[in-house]
Amino acid sequence: MNSFLTIAMPKGRIFEEALELLRKADFRLPPEFDDSRKLMLEVEQENLRFMLAKPMDVVTYVEHGVADIGIAGKDVMLEEDRDVYELLDLKISACYLAVAGLPDTQLSDVAPKVASKYPNVASSYFREQGEQVEIIKLNGSIELAPLIGLAERIVDIVSTGQTLKENGLVEYGRIAEVTSRLIANPVSYRLKEKRITEIVERLTPVIESLAENK
Ligand code: PRP
């Protein structure tokens, strides 16, 4: 019998869209998936083992090879320079990385502050713009930072734009488009290439047909 292939899945928003995509590609995933608190779930018929991790941690599990493949946002891939292969754009959970702040404000001349969950992305963006800024790393609710005077700008994900709007913030620049990607550990890819390629081949037509029908 084949050994299990382990997939690291991001908990939260991307999880539901990823499950939907897998089911459309005929992966037989039990209903247990939708509301379980278990962090490891095995699907014997498919020889797949799913592990549920924080989106930012999926690349860590895949890089260390405890997960063979995983689903990670392009935002995380841009932020974390990790030794993993990007196999496929799943075209789900589309959003973008943007710079935002209070309306009609300019960056101060001396030591402007930028808050973000993506310090590397933020830092290289402002460097390319020729702006010297101090990056403040936050882990969530980034939109609070300009409201409370911690930072003049934030770098964060914008999906519907609702969070910016409800907090009276505006965009000052778009940094990168983001969708979820299928990633692989390089060693797993070499050793389990056939199984991983099969998964890519099952997903590809579904992704294409969903993109056509958008
Ligand atoms: C993300 C992101 C924004 C929000 C954008 O936060 O950091 O705050 O979603 O979505 P919107 O444009 O549709 O309003 P998330 O809900 O993941 O939580 P966090 O603030 O804890 O990061």
PDB file of N, CA, C and O in Angstrom, residues 3-6 68 187-197:
ATOM      1  N   SER A   3       2.228   4.908   0.971  1.00  0.00           N
ATOM      2  CA  SER A   3       2.217   5.622   2.243  1.00  0.00           C
ATOM      3  C   SER A   3       1.399   6.911   2.069  1.00  0.00           C
ATOM      4  O   SER A   3       1.165   7.359   0.944  1.00  0.00           O
ATOM      5  N   PHE A   4       1.002   7.440   3.206  1.00  0.00           N
ATOM      6  CA  PHE A   4       0.204   8.671   3.158  1.00  0.00           C
ATOM      7  C   PHE A   4       1.011   9.833   2.601  1.00  0.00           C
ATOM      8  O   PHE A   4       2.204   9.969   2.890  1.00  0.00           O
ATOM      9  N   LEU A   5       0.345  10.658   1.837  1.00  0.00           N
ATOM     10  CA  LEU A   5       0.945  11.924   1.419  1.00  0.00           C
ATOM     11  C   LEU A   5       0.351  12.982   2.355  1.00  0.00           C
ATOM     12  O   LEU A   5      -0.863  13.007   2.563  1.00  0.00           O
ATOM     13  N   THR A   6       1.203  13.774   2.952  1.00  0.00           N
ATOM     14  CA  THR A   6       0.698  14.744   3.931  1.00  0.00           C
ATOM     15  C   THR A   6       0.562  16.138   3.307  1.00  0.00           C
ATOM     16  O   THR A   6       1.500  16.638   2.688  1.00  0.00           O
ATOM     17  N   ASP A  68       4.321  17.028   2.919  1.00  0.00           N
ATOM     18  CA  ASP A  68       4.923  16.913   1.579  1.00  0.00           C
ATOM     19  C   ASP A  68       4.534  18.099   0.710  1.00  0.00           C
ATOM     20  O   ASP A  68       5.357  18.632  -0.032  1.00  0.00           O
ATOM     21  N   VAL A 187      12.361  17.703  -1.473  1.00  0.00           N
ATOM     22  CA  VAL A 187      12.724  16.283  -1.366  1.00  0.00           C
ATOM     23  C   VAL A 187      11.490  15.408  -1.609  1.00  0.00           C
ATOM     24  O   VAL A 187      11.528  14.432  -2.364  1.00  0.00           O
ATOM     25  N   SER A 188      10.363  15.784  -0.987  1.00  0.00           N
ATOM     26  CA  SER A 188       9.118  15.030  -1.220  1.00  0.00           C
ATOM     27  C   SER A 188       8.787  15.038  -2.696  1.00  0.00           C
ATOM     28  O   SER A 188       8.332  14.033  -3.249  1.00  0.00           O
ATOM     29  N   TYR A 189       9.016  16.184  -3.330  1.00  0.00           N
ATOM     30  CA  TYR A 189       8.676  16.280  -4.747  1.00  0.00           C
ATOM     31  C   TYR A 189       9.492  15.276  -5.566  1.00  0.00           C
ATOM     32  O   TYR A 189       8.983  14.647  -6.484  1.00  0.00           O
ATOM     33  N   ARG A 190      10.737  15.113  -5.186  1.00  0.00           N
ATOM     34  CA  ARG A 190      11.590  14.181  -5.910  1.00  0.00           C
ATOM     35  C   ARG A 190      11.161  12.730  -5.619  1.00  0.00           C
ATOM     36  O   ARG A 190      11.037  11.923  -6.516  1.00  0.00           O
ATOM     37  N   LEU A 191      10.885  12.450  -4.338  1.00  0.00           N
ATOM     38  CA  LEU A 191      10.586  11.067  -3.951  1.00  0.00           C
ATOM     39  C   LEU A 191       9.147  10.644  -4.277  1.00  0.00           C
ATOM     40  O   LEU A 191       8.883   9.471  -4.472  1.00  0.00           O
ATOM     41  N   LYS A 192       8.254  11.606  -4.289  1.00  0.00           N
ATOM     42  CA  LYS A 192       6.835  11.262  -4.473  1.00  0.00           C
ATOM     43  C   LYS A 192       6.268  12.013  -5.671  1.00  0.00           C
ATOM     44  O   LYS A 192       5.108  12.424  -5.663  1.00  0.00           O
ATOM     45  N   GLU A 193       7.114  12.191  -6.675  1.00  0.00           N
ATOM     46  CA  GLU A 193       6.725  13.024  -7.811  1.00  0.00           C
ATOM     47  C   GLU A 193       5.438  12.548  -8.489  1.00  0.00           C
ATOM     48  O   GLU A 193       4.578  13.346  -8.840  1.00  0.00           O
ATOM     49  N   LYS A 194       5.303  11.214  -8.606  1.00  0.00           N
ATOM     50  CA  LYS A 194       4.145  10.683  -9.320  1.00  0.00           C
ATOM     51  C   LYS A 194       2.838  11.084  -8.611  1.00  0.00           C
ATOM     52  O   LYS A 194       1.921  11.587  -9.229  1.00  0.00           O
ATOM     53  N   ARG A 195       2.809  10.872  -7.304  1.00  0.00           N
ATOM     54  CA  ARG A 195       1.579  11.181  -6.553  1.00  0.00           C
ATOM     55  C   ARG A 195       1.295  12.682  -6.546  1.00  0.00           C
ATOM     56  O   ARG A 195       0.168  13.119  -6.655  1.00  0.00           O
ATOM     57  N   ILE A 196       2.360  13.473  -6.410  1.00  0.00           N
ATOM     58  CA  ILE A 196       2.163  14.925  -6.358  1.00  0.00           C
ATOM     59  C   ILE A 196       1.701  15.431  -7.733  1.00  0.00           C
ATOM     60  O   ILE A 196       0.775  16.248  -7.828  1.00  0.00           O
ATOM     61  N   THR A 197       2.298  14.882  -8.787  1.00  0.00           N
ATOM     62  CA  THR A 197       1.884  15.287 -10.142  1.00  0.00           C
ATOM     63  C   THR A 197       0.428  14.911 -10.401  1.00  0.00           C
ATOM     64  O   THR A 197      -0.320  15.659 -11.019  1.00  0.00           O
TER      65      THR A 197
END
